[in-house]
Coordinates of C-alpha atoms and ligand atoms in Angstrom, one line a residue:
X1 CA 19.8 3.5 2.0
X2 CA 23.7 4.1 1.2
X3 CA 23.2 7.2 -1.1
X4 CA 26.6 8.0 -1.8
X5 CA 29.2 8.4 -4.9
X6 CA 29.8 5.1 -5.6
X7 CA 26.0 4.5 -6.3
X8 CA 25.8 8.4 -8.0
X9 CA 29.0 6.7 -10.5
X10 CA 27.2 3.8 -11.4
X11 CA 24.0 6.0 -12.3
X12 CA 25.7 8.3 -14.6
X13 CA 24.7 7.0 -17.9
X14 CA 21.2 6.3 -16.9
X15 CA 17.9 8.7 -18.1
X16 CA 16.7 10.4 -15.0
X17 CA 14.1 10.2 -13.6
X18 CA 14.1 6.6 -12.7
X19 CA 13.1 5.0 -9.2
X20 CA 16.1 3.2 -7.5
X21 CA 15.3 0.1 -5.3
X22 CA 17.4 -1.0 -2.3
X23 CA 16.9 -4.7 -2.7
X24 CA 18.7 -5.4 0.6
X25 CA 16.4 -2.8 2.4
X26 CA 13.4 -4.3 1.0
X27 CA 14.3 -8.1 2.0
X28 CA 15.4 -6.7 5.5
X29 CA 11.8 -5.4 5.9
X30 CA 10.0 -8.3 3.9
X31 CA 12.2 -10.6 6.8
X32 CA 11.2 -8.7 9.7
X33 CA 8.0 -8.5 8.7
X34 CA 7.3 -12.4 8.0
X35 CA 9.6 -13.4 11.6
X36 CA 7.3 -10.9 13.6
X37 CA 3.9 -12.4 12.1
X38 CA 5.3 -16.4 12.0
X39 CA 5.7 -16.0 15.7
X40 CA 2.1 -15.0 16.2
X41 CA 0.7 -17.2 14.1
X42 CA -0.8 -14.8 11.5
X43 CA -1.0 -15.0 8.0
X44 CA 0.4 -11.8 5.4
X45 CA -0.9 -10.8 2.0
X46 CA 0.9 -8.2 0.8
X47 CA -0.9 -5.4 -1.4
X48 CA 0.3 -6.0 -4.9
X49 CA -1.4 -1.9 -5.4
X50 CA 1.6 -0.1 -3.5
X51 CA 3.9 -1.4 -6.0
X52 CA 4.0 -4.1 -8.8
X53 CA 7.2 -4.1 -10.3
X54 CA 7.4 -8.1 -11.2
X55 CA 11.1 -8.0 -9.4
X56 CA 9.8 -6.8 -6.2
X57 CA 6.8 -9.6 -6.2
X58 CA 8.5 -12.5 -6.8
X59 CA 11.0 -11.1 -3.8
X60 CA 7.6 -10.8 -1.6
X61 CA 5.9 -13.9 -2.7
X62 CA 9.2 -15.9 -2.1
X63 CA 9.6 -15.1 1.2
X64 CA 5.4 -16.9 1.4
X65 CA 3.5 -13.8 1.3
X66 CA -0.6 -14.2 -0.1
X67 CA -1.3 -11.5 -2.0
X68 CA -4.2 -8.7 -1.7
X69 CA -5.2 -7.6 -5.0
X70 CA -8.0 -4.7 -5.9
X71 CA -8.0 -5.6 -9.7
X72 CA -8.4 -8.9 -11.9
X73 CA -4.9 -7.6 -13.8
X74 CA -3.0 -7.5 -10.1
X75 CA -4.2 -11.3 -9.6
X76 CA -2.9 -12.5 -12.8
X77 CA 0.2 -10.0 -12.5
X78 CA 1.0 -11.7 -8.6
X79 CA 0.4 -15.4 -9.1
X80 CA 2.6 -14.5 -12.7
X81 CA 5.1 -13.7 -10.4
X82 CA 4.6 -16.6 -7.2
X83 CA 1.6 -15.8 -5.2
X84 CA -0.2 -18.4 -4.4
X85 CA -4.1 -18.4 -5.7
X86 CA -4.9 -20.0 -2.3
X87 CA -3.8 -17.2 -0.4
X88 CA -5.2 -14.5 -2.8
X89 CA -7.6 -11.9 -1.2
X90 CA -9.6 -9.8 -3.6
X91 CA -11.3 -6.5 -2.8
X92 CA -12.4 -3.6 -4.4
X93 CA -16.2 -1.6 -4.1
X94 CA -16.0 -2.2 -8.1
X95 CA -15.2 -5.7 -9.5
X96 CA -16.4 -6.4 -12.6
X97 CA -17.5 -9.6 -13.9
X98 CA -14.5 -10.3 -16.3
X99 CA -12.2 -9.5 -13.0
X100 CA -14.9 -12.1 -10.6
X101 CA -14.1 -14.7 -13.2
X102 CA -10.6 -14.5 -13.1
X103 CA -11.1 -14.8 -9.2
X104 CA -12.9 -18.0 -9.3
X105 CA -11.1 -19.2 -12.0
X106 CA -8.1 -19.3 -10.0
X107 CA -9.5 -20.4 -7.3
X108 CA -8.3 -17.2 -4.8
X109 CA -8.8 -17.6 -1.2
X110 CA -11.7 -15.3 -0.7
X111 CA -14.1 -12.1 -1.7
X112 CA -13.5 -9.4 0.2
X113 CA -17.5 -8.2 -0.6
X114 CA -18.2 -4.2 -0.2
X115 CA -21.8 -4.8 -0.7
X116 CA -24.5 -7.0 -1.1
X117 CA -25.6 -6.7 -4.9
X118 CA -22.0 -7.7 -5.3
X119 CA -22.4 -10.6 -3.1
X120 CA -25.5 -11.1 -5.2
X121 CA -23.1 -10.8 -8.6
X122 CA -20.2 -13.0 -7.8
X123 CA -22.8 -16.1 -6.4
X124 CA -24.4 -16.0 -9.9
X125 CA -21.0 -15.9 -12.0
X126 CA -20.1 -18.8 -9.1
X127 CA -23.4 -21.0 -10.1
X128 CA -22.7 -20.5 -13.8
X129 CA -18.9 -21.8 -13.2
X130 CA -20.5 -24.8 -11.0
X131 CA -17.9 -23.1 -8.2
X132 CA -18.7 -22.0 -4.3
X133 CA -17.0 -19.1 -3.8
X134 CA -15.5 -17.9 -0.5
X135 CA -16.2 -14.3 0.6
X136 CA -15.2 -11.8 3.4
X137 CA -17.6 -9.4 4.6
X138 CA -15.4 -6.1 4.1
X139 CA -17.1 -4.6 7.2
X140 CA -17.0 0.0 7.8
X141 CA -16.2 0.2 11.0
X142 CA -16.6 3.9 11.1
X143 CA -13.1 4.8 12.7
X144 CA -11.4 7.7 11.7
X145 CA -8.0 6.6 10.3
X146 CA -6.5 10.1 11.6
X147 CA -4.9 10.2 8.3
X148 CA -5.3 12.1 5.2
X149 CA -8.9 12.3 4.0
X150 CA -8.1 10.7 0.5
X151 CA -6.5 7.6 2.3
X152 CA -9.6 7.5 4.9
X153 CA -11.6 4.6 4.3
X154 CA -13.8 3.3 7.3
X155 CA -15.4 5.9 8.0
X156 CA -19.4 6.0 7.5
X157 CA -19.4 8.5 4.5
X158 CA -16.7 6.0 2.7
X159 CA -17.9 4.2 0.1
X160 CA -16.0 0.8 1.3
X161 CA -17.0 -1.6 3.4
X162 CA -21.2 -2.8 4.7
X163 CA -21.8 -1.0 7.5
X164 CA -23.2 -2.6 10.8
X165 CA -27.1 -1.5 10.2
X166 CA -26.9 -3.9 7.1
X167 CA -25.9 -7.1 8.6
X168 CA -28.8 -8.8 9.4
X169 CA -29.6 -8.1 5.6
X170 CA -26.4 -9.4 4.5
X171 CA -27.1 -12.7 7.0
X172 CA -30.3 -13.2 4.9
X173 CA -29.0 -12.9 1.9
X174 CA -26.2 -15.2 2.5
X175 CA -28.4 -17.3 3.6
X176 CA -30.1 -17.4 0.1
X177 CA -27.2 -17.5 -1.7
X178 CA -26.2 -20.8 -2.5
X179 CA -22.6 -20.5 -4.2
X180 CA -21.2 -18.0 -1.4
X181 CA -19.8 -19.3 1.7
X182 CA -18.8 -16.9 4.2
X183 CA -15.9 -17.4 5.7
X184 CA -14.1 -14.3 7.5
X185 CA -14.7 -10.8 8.5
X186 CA -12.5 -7.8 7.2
X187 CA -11.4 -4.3 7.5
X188 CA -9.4 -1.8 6.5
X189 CA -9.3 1.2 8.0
X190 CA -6.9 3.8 5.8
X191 CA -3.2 4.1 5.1
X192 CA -0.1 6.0 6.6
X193 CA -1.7 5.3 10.1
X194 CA 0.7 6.5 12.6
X195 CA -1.6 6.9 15.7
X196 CA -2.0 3.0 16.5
X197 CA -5.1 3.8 18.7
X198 CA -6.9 3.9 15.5
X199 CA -6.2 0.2 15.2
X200 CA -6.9 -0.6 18.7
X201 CA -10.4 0.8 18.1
X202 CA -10.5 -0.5 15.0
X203 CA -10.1 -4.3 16.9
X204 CA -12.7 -3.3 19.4
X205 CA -15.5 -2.8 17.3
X206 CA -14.4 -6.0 15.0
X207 CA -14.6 -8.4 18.6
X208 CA -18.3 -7.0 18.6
X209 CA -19.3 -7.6 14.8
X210 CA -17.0 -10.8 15.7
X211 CA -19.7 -11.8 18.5
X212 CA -22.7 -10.7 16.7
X213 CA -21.9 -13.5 13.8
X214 CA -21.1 -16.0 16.5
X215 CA -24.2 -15.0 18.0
X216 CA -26.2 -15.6 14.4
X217 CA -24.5 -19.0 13.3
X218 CA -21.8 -17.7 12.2
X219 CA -19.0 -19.0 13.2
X220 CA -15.7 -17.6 10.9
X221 CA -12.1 -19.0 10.4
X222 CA -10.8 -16.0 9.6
X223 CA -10.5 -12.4 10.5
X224 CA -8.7 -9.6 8.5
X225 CA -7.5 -6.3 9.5
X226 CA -6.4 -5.0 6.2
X227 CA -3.4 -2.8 5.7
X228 CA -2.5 0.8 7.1
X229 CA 0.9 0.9 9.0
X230 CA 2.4 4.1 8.6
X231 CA 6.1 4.6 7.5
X232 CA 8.5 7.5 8.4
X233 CA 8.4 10.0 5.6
X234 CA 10.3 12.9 7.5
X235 CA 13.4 10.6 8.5
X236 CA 13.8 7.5 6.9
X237 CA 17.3 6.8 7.3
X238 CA 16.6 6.7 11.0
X239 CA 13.2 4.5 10.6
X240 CA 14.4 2.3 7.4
X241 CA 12.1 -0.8 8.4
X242 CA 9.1 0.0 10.3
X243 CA 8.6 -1.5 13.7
X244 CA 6.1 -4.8 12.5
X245 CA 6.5 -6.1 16.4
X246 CA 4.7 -3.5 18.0
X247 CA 2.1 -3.0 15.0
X248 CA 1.4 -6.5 15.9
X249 CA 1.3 -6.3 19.6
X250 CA -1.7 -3.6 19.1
X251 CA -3.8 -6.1 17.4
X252 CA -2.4 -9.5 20.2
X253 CA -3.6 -7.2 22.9
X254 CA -6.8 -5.7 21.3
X255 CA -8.4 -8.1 19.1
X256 CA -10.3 -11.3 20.6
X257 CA -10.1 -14.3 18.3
X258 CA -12.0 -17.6 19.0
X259 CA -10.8 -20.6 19.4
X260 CA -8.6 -21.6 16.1
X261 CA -9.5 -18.2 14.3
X262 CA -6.5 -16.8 12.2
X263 CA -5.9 -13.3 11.9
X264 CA -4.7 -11.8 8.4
X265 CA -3.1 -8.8 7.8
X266 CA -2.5 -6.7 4.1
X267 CA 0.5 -4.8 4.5
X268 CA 1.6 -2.9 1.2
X269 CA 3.0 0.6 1.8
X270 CA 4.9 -0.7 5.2
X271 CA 6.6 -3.3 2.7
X272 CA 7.9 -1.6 -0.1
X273 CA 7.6 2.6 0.5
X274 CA 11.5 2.4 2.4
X275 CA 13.1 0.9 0.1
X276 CA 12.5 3.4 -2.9
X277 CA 13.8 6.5 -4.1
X278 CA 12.9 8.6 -7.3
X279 CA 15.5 9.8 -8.7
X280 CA 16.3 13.2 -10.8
X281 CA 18.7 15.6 -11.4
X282 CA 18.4 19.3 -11.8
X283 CA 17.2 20.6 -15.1
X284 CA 18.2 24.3 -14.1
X285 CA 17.6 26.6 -10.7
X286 CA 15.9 29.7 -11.3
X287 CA 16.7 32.8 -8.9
X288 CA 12.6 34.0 -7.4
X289 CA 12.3 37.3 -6.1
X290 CA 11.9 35.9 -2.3
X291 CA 13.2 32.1 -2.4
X292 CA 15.1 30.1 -5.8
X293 CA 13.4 27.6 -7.3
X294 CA 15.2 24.1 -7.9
X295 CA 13.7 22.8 -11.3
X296 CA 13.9 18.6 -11.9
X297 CA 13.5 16.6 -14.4
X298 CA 10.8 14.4 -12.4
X299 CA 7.4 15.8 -12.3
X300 CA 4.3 14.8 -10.6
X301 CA 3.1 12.1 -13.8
X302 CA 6.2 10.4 -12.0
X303 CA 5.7 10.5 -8.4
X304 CA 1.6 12.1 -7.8
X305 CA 1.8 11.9 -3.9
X306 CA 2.8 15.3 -3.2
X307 CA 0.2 16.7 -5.4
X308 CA -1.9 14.7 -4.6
X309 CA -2.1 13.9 -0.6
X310 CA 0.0 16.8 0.3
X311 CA 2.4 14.2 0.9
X312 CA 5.9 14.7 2.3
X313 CA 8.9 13.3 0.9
X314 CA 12.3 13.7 2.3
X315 CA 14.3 15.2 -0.2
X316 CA 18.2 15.3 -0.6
X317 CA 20.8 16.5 -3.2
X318 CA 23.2 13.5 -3.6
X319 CA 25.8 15.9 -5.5
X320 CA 26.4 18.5 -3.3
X321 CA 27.7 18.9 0.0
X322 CA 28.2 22.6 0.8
X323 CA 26.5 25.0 2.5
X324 CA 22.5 24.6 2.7
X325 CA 20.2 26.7 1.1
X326 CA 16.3 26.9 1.2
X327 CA 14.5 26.1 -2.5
X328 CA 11.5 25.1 -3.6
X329 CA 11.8 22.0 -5.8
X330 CA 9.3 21.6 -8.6
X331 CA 8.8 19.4 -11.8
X332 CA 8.3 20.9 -15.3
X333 CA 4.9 20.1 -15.4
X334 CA 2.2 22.6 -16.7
X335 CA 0.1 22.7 -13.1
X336 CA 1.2 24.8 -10.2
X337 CA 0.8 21.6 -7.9
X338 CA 3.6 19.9 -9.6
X339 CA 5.5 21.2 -6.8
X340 CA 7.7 18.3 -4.7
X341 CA 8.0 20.6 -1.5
X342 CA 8.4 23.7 -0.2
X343 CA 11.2 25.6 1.7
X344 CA 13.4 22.4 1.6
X345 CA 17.3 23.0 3.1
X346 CA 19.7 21.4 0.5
X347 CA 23.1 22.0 0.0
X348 CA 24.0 24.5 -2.6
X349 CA 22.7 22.8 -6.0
X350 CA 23.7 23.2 -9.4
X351 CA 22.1 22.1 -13.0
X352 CA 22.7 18.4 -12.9
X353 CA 23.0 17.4 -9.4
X354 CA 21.4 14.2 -8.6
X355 CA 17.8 14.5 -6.7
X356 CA 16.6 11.9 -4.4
X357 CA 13.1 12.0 -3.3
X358 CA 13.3 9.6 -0.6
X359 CA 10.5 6.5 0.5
X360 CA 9.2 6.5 -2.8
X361 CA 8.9 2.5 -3.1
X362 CA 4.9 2.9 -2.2
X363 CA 2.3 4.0 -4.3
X364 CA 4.9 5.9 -6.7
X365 CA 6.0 3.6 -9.6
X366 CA 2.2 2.3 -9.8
X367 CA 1.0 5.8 -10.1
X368 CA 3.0 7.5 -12.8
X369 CA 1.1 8.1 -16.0
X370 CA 1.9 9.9 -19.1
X371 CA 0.9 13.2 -18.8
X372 CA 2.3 16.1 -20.9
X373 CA 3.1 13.0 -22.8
X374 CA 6.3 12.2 -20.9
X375 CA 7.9 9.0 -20.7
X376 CA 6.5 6.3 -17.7
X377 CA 10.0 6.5 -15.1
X378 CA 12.4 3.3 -15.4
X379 CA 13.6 1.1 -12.1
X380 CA 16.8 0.4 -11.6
X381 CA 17.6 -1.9 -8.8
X382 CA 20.6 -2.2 -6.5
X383 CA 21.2 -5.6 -6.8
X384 CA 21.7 -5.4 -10.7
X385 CA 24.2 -2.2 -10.7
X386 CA 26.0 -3.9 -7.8
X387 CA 26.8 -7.1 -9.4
X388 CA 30.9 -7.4 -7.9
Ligands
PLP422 C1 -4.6 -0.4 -0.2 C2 -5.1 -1.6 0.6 C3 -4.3 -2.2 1.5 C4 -2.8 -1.8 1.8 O1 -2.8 -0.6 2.5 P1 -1.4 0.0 3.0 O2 -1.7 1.3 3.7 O3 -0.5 0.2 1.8 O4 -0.8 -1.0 3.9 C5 -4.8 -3.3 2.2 N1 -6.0 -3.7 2.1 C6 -6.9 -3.1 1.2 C7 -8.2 -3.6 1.1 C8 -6.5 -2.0 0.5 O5 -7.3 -1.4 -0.4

């Protein structure tokens, strides 16, 4: 992202904190990413969760993502904004039966089932509709996503996915179920995965479940990895779109796929996290007895990673370009982990300097709330400030 004074110019009569979108970033990586998976033959939904700003949607769903969506609100919000139902996967441990309607109402592409009294739920809302419904097994492949524990999710003690032990139950239940239709096998594993052995085991164990169907009758169209690919928090500027081509090699050189199988993917934070920054500017810096403490105006009801997953997020002062100093930078809060980082190097800063906490674009706008009653953070995008 170009962070310099001609952007800081245009932003100076906008109400900080507000997240900034770099719209040529974000079609660069939605590009990239479509070009790397064309060539293979697979198929994208993106993960309307990371971020559902309607502008950044249609942008994804133009360029002929699916969608993945984890609520009955994020179906209606992507095909709102261009998804196409047909290429709609829907998961989730939880759906209720207002949010399985709106599924099979629009026809999505397929269940992604977490367990089997939900498979047992969405064939009777299916018989009442006179539908057949098409579901995934979301399978727990017990692999440890070697990422933070919160964003662990195929592990045995996670309550996603049907592990292996219950399969044959599942089988003979499906086989009962008259307005199901199995039709693909899915994971996913965890997010911000960096170590791409995870995948590669991940893919080994799914060419064994993959054989055990085949074995049983089963044999599948599809097969769905999920999300997970890991961005570069600590330098973005050197890592802007994240390398799709060799995420993609892992799973040509790992996974076996029969004979006219397609492989999905559900990429959300590698999509969109880049391409955002929160923005805020410096409410006052207070001198500490050891360290100073650089006090924003964004807080963690606007950007709940940090305090959350221990997240990092590069942070720069747009402003100021003196001599660096080491601060804490915090929000204003009333909870000691509304703290942004700790012991950060940023040139000398002053009340008002402009704040960027960099590869915000994931999981950060859909997260803010309201609490201490503040105001839910605006997005302004660079193609609408830029319009010459
Ligand atoms: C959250 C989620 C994703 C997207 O994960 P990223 O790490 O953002 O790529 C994909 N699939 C499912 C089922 C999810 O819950």
């Amino acid at each position: 992202m170009i962070m310099n004074k001609t952007i800081i110019e245009k932003w100076a009569n906008i109400v900080t904190p507000f997240y900034y979108y770099d719209i040529d970033l974000l079609k660069q990586t939605v590009e990239t990413a479509k070009k790397e998976a064309d060539k293979r033959g697979y198929i994208l939904h993106y993960a309307t969760k990371a971020n559902a700003s309607p502008k950044i949607l249609k942008i994804i769903f133009a360029a002929g993502f699916g969608a993945d969506c984890v609520s009955g609100n994020e179906i209606l919000r992507s095909v709102e904004c261009g998804a196409d139902p047909a290429h709609i996967t829907f998961a989730g441990v939880g759906k209720t039966d207002t949010e399985i309607s709106i599924g099979l109402d629009n026809d999505i592409f397929t269940f992604n089932c977490e367990s089997i009294p939900e498979m047992e739920n969405i064939n009777r809302i299916a018989e009442t509709k006179g539908k057949i419904a098409n579901v995934s097994i979301r399978i727990n492949p017990d692999v440890d996503a070697r990422t933070h524990e919160y964003i662990s999710t195929g592990k045995k003690e996670n309550k996603f996915g049907i592990s292996a032990w219950d399969f044959e139950k599942v089988i003979e239940k499906l086989k009962a179920l008259r307005n199901l239709k199995l039709i693909s096998l899915h994971f996913h594993v965890g997010s911000q995965i960096t170590d791409m052995s995870v995948f590669a085991e991940a893919c080994s164990r799914m060419n064994s479940f993959n054989q055990w169907f085949k074995e049983q009758g089963f044999e599948l169209e599809h097969i769905n990895v999920g999300g997970g690919l890991g961005i570069d928090y600590q330098t973005p500027d050197k890592n802007p779109v994240p390398d799709f081509a060799a995420y993609f090699a892992i799973f040509e050189q790992n996974l076996k796929l029969y004979q006219g199988q397609k492989l999905h993917f559900e990429p959300g934070r590698s999509i969109v996290a880049q391409c955002g920054s929160l923005i805020s500017r410096v409410l006052y810096v207070k001198e500490g007895k050891t360290k100073d403490f650089v006090i924003v105006d964004a807080g963690m009801s606007d950007l709940i990673r940090p305090a959350l997953y221990h997240a990092h997020h590069h942070i720069e002062n747009l402003s100021s370009y003196g001599v660096e100093r080491i601060y804490d930078v915090v929000g204003p809060i009333c909870e000691s982990s509304d703290c942004f980082d700790k012991d950060v190097p940023l040139a000398e800063t002053k009340r008002g300097d402009f704040i960027a906490l960099r590869s915000a674009g994931a999981y950060g706008e859909v997260m803010a709330s309201q609490y201490n009653l503040r105001a839910i953070p605006g997005a302004v995008f660079s193609d609408e400030i830029f319009t010459d």
